[in-house]
Amino acid sequence: MSDHEYVPKSKFGKWFNDRLPLLSLASHLTDYPTPKNLNYWWTFGGILTFCLITQIVTGLTLAMHYIAHADLAFESVEHIMRDVNYGWLIRYIHSNGASMFFLAVYIHIFRSLFYGSYKSPREIIWIIGIIIYLLMMAAAFMGYVLPWGQMSFWGATVITNLFSAIPFVGEGIVNWLWGGYSVDNPTLTRFFTLHYLIPFLILGLVVLHIWALHVPGNNNPVGIDIKKPSKDTVPFHPYIVIKDGFALLMFMIVFAFFVFYSPNILGHADNYIEANPMVTPAHIVPEWYLLPFYAILRSVPDKLLGVIAMLSAIFILAALPWLDTSKIRSAVFRPLYKQFYWIIVADVLILGYVGAMPAEGLYLLVARVATAYYFIHFLIILPVLGYKEKTIPVPLSITEPVLGGFPNPSTVKKKESIN
Amino acid sequence: MKRIFRINYLFIFLSIGCFQVNAAEKVELLKTDWSFKGLFGKFDRASLQRGYQVYTEVCASCHSMKYLSYRNLSEKGGPEFSLEQAKAIAASFEITDGPNDDGEMFERPAKLSDKFLMPYANDKEAQAANGGAYPPDMSVLAKARSGGVDYIYSVLLGYEDPPSGVTLDEGVYYNKYMYGNNIKMAQPLSDGLVEYIDGTEATEEQMAKDVTTFLMWAAEPHLEARHKMGFKAILYLIILTVLVYFSMKKIWSRIESEV
């Protein structure tokens, strides 16, 4: 892993390091050569690590006071909000933290899409990332069930019912998931268990994600392979640490505004009504970060096909390194891809919007068109674009773009900053 | 630096997006100035005390508030009744306790540690007494309706005669702001219904505003502490961010590259 042999100075350090090379690891992490032209979109990896740790720490604290029982869950959450010292703060950090986590992960994913970070030799990093994203969605969904409000209950009912679309065994699977014949106490207790487990799985995958990243090193806005270490790189510490720290603080300011001044704006009011199996809410909507997939699900008239479409929308991302046939990574040098990139960004935002609206009339039509385009983008446009597109010449290095025959280095700068 | 601003534009754009999604499909609600909104928002103490009076004299005959205890009434950031006042309020309610050593339930005056007295023994009784409609628990009501306090305030003042052509069933009333316009609760407030201890004139608007303020506090008892801490936390973060920004500039000045 390390590029040079690290030898601890002290005798004890050497003795210890020979047996467990923790000091070598620390040295690798500090010296890790990082491209010096990384822009602020690259700071979201660090921000996401912060989000995960925050969720785990606040979650552990909440779990000390929360009671996973259908009759007591709602009340125990109110107990946390009212009587536990700073319980309101911990819960609001945790509930808004989920939203901030997804906000950061979407930026992280779309950064990867723009700069082609998923391409060779970084396919494994990307696939681990997709698995993390899937687990995040599972954890967030189950976490939303725990307060046992109306949206918790009915959201759980709708989502688990999706499995009933599977032919022959669907009903059986749903009953197995529920632990009964409806969403009830057994469902709640198992969701709590899994909600507690998944973050630690994510933590393990994050370690693999970073390990896999440290093999080829970071991609960069120019998207070229660079020599490491060289004039193109800076050591991770202090350069990237302080930059990530600065970006993280900016992020925390936004986070704090939500927690302290509008802690419930991202949630649904109905979730402050205790779960009632006898009363169905007027509109059952998932949390905002799941809306694009919800829109895809509802845009297909057939239940089974809808579920397949929704799952494909996620799994298609795992195949992205092979669907995108272009050898050029960064969209900076791909004029056509850059346009399609912004169209797919808009497409996902539109899907999110119609996902929050009732599935009827114009909304449904828009959802269908947007769903179709989503698949067309990944299955047709990307593969074809790699062959047809006329790309801009790529510089040979970050510091000396002129050598690569690139006419004007300032153009590169300008183009980067547009993004 | 420009790039950083762009990232924050995105945040702003997204948060506006969220507001709009939540604000969709609504009739224009009545607005009034709430003292607890905004960066330094605080509850109006007198309004909270009056609001409690309206709650206990009017609403409490049907609506429970099961997550609140009498001790909350004297806690900081709430109506802040004195300890003696809160004890006296509690003692004015008879609650069932027990079983005692003889295995029997008994009645006793409530203490500060007791939860607010429930108007009905159970949900079924509550429904039976209210024409089949269950009067919702009011502990978190202000957070459990989209539109929040504005919605509750509007519903309290939104009773009017049904438009021509609309016929209402027995025991159903027309309300301009209620979802579906039909409400099973009779108009709860009318001018002079309560006689405020502090001498404030009990107009319908005044009572609606006071009781809604009280409901907001009941739903979010630590709102003031939250606003106070939020201001300090964000100020701290901003100062730290500025310091880190200049440290970053200094560190990056060692190499020929822009941050």
XYZ file of C-alpha atoms in Angstrom, chain A:
419
model
C 0.000 0.000 0.000
C 2.668 2.457 1.041
C 4.882 3.982 -1.593
C 7.977 4.045 0.575
C 9.109 1.997 3.516
C 8.222 3.687 6.778
C 10.548 3.122 9.739
C 9.430 4.387 13.156
C 11.989 6.470 15.014
C 11.637 4.995 18.493
C 12.719 1.511 19.414
C 9.296 0.671 20.845
C 7.628 2.087 17.767
C 9.740 -0.180 15.580
C 9.046 -3.190 17.806
C 5.304 -2.506 17.691
C 5.206 -1.677 14.008
C 6.942 -4.922 13.086
C 4.125 -6.795 14.815
C 1.174 -4.599 13.848
C 1.983 -1.950 11.225
C -0.426 0.676 12.533
C 2.248 3.354 12.349
C 2.928 2.441 8.740
C -0.774 2.787 8.052
C -0.868 6.194 9.742
C 2.140 7.253 7.728
C 0.521 6.041 4.531
C -2.638 7.999 5.304
C -0.742 11.202 6.065
C 1.570 11.022 3.073
C -1.016 9.661 0.661
C -0.320 11.571 -2.558
C -3.470 13.356 -3.649
C -3.973 15.272 -6.896
C -3.579 18.921 -6.089
C -6.321 20.092 -8.428
C -9.192 18.411 -6.571
C -12.107 20.828 -6.361
C -14.701 21.128 -3.599
C -16.863 18.389 -5.082
C -14.138 16.016 -3.869
C -14.639 17.022 -0.240
C -17.878 15.080 0.060
C -16.095 11.793 0.768
C -14.826 13.236 4.022
C -18.202 14.835 4.688
C -19.876 11.449 4.226
C -17.523 9.832 6.726
C -18.520 12.552 9.168
C -22.208 11.860 8.454
C -21.790 8.137 9.078
C -19.979 8.666 12.388
C -22.575 11.238 13.461
C -25.412 8.843 12.681
C -23.751 6.006 14.574
C -22.979 8.092 17.655
C -26.394 9.775 17.871
C -28.074 6.484 16.997
C -26.348 4.644 19.825
C -27.485 7.319 22.250
C -31.059 7.192 20.984
C -31.092 3.403 21.242
C -30.370 3.732 24.961
C -33.710 5.490 25.419
C -35.847 4.155 22.603
C -38.232 1.239 23.163
C -38.828 -1.001 20.158
C -42.408 -1.982 20.889
C -45.511 -1.125 18.879
C -47.295 0.209 21.984
C -44.371 2.154 23.394
C -42.200 3.293 20.473
C -44.065 6.542 19.756
C -44.196 7.395 23.443
C -40.517 6.626 23.944
C -39.625 9.020 21.139
C -41.678 11.715 22.866
C -39.873 10.800 26.084
C -36.567 11.399 24.298
C -37.845 14.734 22.951
C -39.129 15.960 26.313
C -37.391 14.347 29.256
C -34.019 13.007 28.145
C -31.321 15.651 28.599
C -30.694 17.148 25.161
C -32.701 14.276 23.734
C -34.342 16.702 21.300
C -30.915 17.702 20.018
C -29.718 14.148 19.558
C -32.898 13.057 17.817
C -32.996 16.082 15.515
C -29.356 15.569 14.585
C -30.114 11.930 13.828
C -33.283 12.539 11.792
C -31.878 15.496 9.854
C -28.542 13.711 9.689
C -30.162 11.080 7.500
C -31.217 13.773 5.039
C -27.812 15.439 5.118
C -26.192 12.030 4.566
C -28.264 11.513 1.427
C -27.696 15.068 0.223
C -23.954 14.450 0.509
C -24.110 11.011 -1.075
C -26.055 12.333 -4.076
C -23.471 15.055 -4.607
C -20.734 12.426 -4.235
C -22.391 10.140 -6.797
C -23.063 12.910 -9.299
C -19.476 14.128 -8.917
C -18.369 10.633 -9.843
C -20.689 10.686 -12.854
C -19.362 14.025 -14.062
C -15.673 13.233 -13.728
C -15.953 9.572 -14.743
C -14.524 8.362 -11.446
C -16.218 4.988 -11.895
C -14.089 4.067 -14.905
C -11.111 1.736 -14.993
C -9.220 1.212 -12.722
C -11.813 2.338 -10.143
C -14.721 -0.032 -10.895
C -14.488 -1.825 -7.542
C -14.569 1.443 -5.605
C -17.692 2.369 -7.540
C -19.445 -0.966 -6.993
C -18.696 -0.914 -3.262
C -20.131 2.598 -3.293
C -23.352 1.370 -4.894
C -23.656 -1.350 -2.238
C -23.147 1.274 0.460
C -25.852 3.398 -1.174
C -28.260 0.438 -1.214
C -27.574 -0.272 2.451
C -28.054 3.408 3.250
C -31.501 3.307 1.670
C -32.388 0.191 3.657
C -31.120 1.723 6.893
C -32.922 5.009 6.269
C -36.185 3.291 5.398
C -36.101 1.128 8.518
C -35.046 4.063 10.658
C -38.061 6.013 9.454
C -40.292 3.177 10.662
C -38.968 3.265 14.230
C -40.876 6.326 15.584
C -44.017 4.357 14.727
C -45.915 7.312 13.368
C -48.495 7.127 10.589
C -45.920 7.513 7.780
C -43.682 4.959 9.483
C -46.430 2.409 9.567
C -47.874 3.021 6.135
C -44.501 3.497 4.488
C -43.461 0.135 5.901
C -46.698 -1.402 4.673
C -46.309 -0.068 1.134
C -42.628 -0.942 0.756
C -42.826 -4.436 2.249
C -45.903 -5.113 0.121
C -43.749 -4.625 -2.975
C -42.389 -8.107 -2.373
C -45.869 -9.532 -2.876
C -45.382 -8.783 -6.577
C -43.013 -11.741 -6.847
C -44.982 -14.561 -8.511
C -46.020 -17.596 -6.420
C -43.887 -16.931 -3.330
C -44.594 -13.198 -2.945
C -47.281 -13.463 -0.287
C -45.198 -15.884 1.726
C -42.172 -13.611 1.592
C -44.213 -10.622 2.770
C -45.564 -12.564 5.739
C -42.064 -13.739 6.510
C -40.775 -10.146 6.420
C -43.592 -8.928 8.640
C -43.377 -11.803 11.085
C -47.169 -11.989 10.916
C -50.102 -11.024 8.740
C -49.605 -7.285 8.910
C -46.959 -4.751 9.874
C -46.926 -5.056 13.647
C -44.696 -5.474 16.652
C -42.536 -8.280 15.187
C -41.899 -6.070 12.144
C -40.860 -3.183 14.363
C -38.441 -5.202 16.475
C -36.717 -6.748 13.474
C -36.480 -3.399 11.716
C -34.873 -1.984 14.847
C -32.353 -4.822 14.937
C -31.474 -4.384 11.275
C -31.386 -0.604 11.580
C -28.802 -1.068 14.328
C -26.795 -3.579 12.305
C -26.617 -1.943 8.871
C -24.565 1.148 9.841
C -21.767 -1.139 10.989
C -21.906 -3.026 7.701
C -21.669 0.343 5.979
C -18.705 1.251 8.158
C -16.912 -1.928 7.086
C -17.694 -1.232 3.427
C -16.457 2.336 3.807
C -13.106 0.945 4.946
C -13.032 -1.245 1.811
C -14.163 1.734 -0.306
C -11.234 3.817 0.959
C -8.806 0.905 0.718
C -9.810 0.337 -2.891
C -9.424 4.070 -3.483
C -5.896 4.085 -2.120
C -4.752 1.513 -4.667
C -5.095 3.635 -7.841
C -5.402 6.934 -5.931
C -7.966 9.685 -6.476
C -9.355 10.594 -9.818
C -9.196 14.335 -10.464
C -11.085 17.023 -12.389
C -8.870 16.589 -15.447
C -9.459 12.852 -15.257
C -5.970 11.791 -16.325
C -3.661 9.281 -14.670
C -0.944 11.075 -12.766
C 2.450 10.070 -11.458
C 2.509 9.691 -7.669
C 4.092 11.357 -5.874
C 4.939 14.154 -8.294
C 4.475 17.847 -8.922
C 0.821 17.023 -9.562
C 0.201 15.725 -6.059
C 0.180 17.024 -2.509
C 0.423 14.938 0.666
C -3.001 14.236 2.171
C -1.949 15.915 5.370
C -2.074 18.855 5.822
C -3.323 19.979 2.388
C -6.387 17.823 1.896
C -7.151 17.500 5.594
C -7.542 21.241 6.022
C -9.471 21.621 2.785
C -11.854 18.791 3.703
C -12.140 20.318 7.160
C -13.088 23.682 5.715
C -15.714 22.133 3.440
C -17.027 20.045 6.315
C -17.510 23.166 8.419
C -19.502 24.807 5.622
C -21.603 21.677 5.443
C -22.098 21.691 9.201
C -23.447 25.238 9.067
C -26.173 24.105 6.677
C -26.743 21.022 8.829
C -27.050 23.184 11.960
C -29.655 25.423 10.304
C -31.859 22.417 9.716
C -31.332 20.965 13.192
C -31.862 24.181 15.123
C -34.248 26.201 12.991
C -36.364 23.854 10.907
C -35.853 20.363 12.264
C -39.145 19.047 10.911
C -39.170 20.641 7.467
C -37.758 17.529 5.772
C -40.112 15.159 7.559
C -43.815 14.583 7.102
C -46.300 16.024 9.617
C -48.256 12.753 9.664
C -45.366 11.034 11.393
C -46.238 12.924 14.556
C -49.514 11.014 14.597
C -49.137 7.634 16.276
C -49.419 4.656 13.914
C -53.008 3.568 13.394
C -53.676 0.517 11.219
C -57.325 1.622 10.870
C -56.630 5.013 9.281
C -54.732 5.384 6.008
C -53.100 8.789 5.368
C -54.325 10.722 2.319
C -50.923 10.528 0.585
C -48.271 8.017 1.502
C -44.923 9.481 0.512
C -41.436 8.266 1.346
C -38.666 10.558 2.544
C -37.389 12.992 -0.091
C -34.245 11.009 -0.874
C -36.222 7.992 -2.066
C -38.667 9.964 -4.218
C -36.993 9.440 -7.639
C -37.190 5.669 -7.200
C -40.729 5.936 -5.884
C -41.651 7.836 -9.058
C -40.103 5.095 -11.216
C -42.007 2.438 -9.259
C -45.335 4.187 -9.716
C -44.811 5.082 -13.366
C -45.128 1.429 -14.416
C -48.757 0.240 -14.432
C -47.859 -3.353 -13.533
C -46.779 -3.960 -9.935
C -44.118 -6.587 -10.639
C -42.673 -4.655 -13.573
C -42.714 -1.505 -11.444
C -40.638 -3.188 -8.773
C -38.276 -4.549 -11.414
C -37.939 -1.093 -12.967
C -37.188 0.465 -9.594
C -34.550 -2.105 -8.701
C -33.014 -1.951 -12.182
C -32.715 1.805 -11.829
C -30.315 1.198 -8.954
C -28.536 -1.903 -10.224
C -27.947 -0.341 -13.614
C -25.542 1.997 -11.845
C -23.349 -0.954 -10.872
C -22.891 -1.741 -14.581
C -21.987 1.852 -15.382
C -18.216 1.283 -15.762
C -19.022 -1.027 -18.692
C -21.983 0.906 -20.092
C -19.904 4.037 -20.499
C -17.631 3.137 -23.380
C -15.678 6.384 -23.525
C -12.008 6.178 -22.616
C -11.995 9.802 -21.477
C -12.991 10.174 -17.842
C -13.709 13.828 -17.179
C -16.742 15.513 -18.722
C -14.564 18.598 -19.067
C -13.179 17.002 -22.246
C -16.449 15.476 -23.401
C -18.620 18.298 -24.775
C -21.569 16.074 -25.662
C -21.495 13.970 -22.519
C -21.445 17.149 -20.485
C -24.809 18.154 -21.946
C -26.315 14.733 -21.391
C -24.951 14.830 -17.858
C -26.970 17.919 -17.016
C -30.028 16.418 -18.672
C -29.815 13.314 -16.473
C -29.352 15.535 -13.398
C -32.526 17.412 -14.363
C -34.254 14.108 -15.118
C -33.557 12.766 -11.624
C -34.713 16.025 -10.027
C -37.928 15.864 -12.059
C -38.444 12.251 -10.982
C -38.010 13.361 -7.383
C -40.578 16.092 -7.837
C -43.254 13.928 -9.438
C -42.531 11.243 -6.841
C -43.891 13.625 -4.217
C -47.036 14.362 -6.244
C -50.080 12.137 -6.645
C -49.595 9.601 -9.452
C -52.236 10.918 -11.822
C -52.764 13.053 -14.902
C -49.831 15.144 -16.013
C -47.612 14.030 -13.121
C -47.922 10.419 -14.182
C -47.143 11.275 -17.779
C -44.057 13.258 -16.768
C -42.974 10.415 -14.478
C -43.234 7.948 -17.366
C -41.244 10.082 -19.771
C -38.592 10.770 -17.135
C -38.374 7.084 -16.226
C -37.961 6.116 -19.862
C -35.260 8.737 -20.306
C -33.401 7.505 -17.216
C -32.986 4.082 -18.788
C -32.295 5.475 -22.251
C -29.479 7.570 -20.809
C -27.672 4.635 -19.256
C -28.519 1.895 -21.760
C -28.361 3.725 -25.083
C -26.877 7.208 -24.864
C -23.810 6.349 -22.775
C -22.658 3.305 -24.787
C -23.197 5.051 -28.126
C -21.647 8.318 -26.996
C -18.321 6.614 -26.269
C -17.962 5.738 -29.944
C -19.497 8.792 -31.575
C -18.303 11.670 -29.433
C -15.442 13.897 -30.575
C -13.561 14.698 -27.387
C -11.296 17.616 -26.603
C -7.566 16.724 -26.349
C -6.581 15.831 -22.809
C -3.486 17.365 -21.149
C -0.629 15.073 -20.150
C -0.323 16.320 -16.599
C -2.083 18.653 -14.221
C 0.788 21.110 -13.865
C 1.821 21.152 -17.502
C -1.305 20.903 -19.592
C 0.408 22.676 -22.523
C 2.696 19.733 -23.196
C -0.303 17.614 -24.040
C -1.129 19.972 -26.878
C -3.941 21.617 -25.004
C -4.106 25.134 -26.431
C -5.035 27.222 -23.435
C -4.705 26.078 -19.820
C -7.002 28.827 -18.596
C -9.842 27.234 -20.525
C -9.465 24.129 -18.397
C -9.748 26.193 -15.249
C -12.813 27.973 -16.501
C -14.529 24.793 -17.503
C -13.880 23.170 -14.171
C -15.299 26.023 -12.225
C -18.528 25.991 -14.192
C -19.273 22.729 -12.515
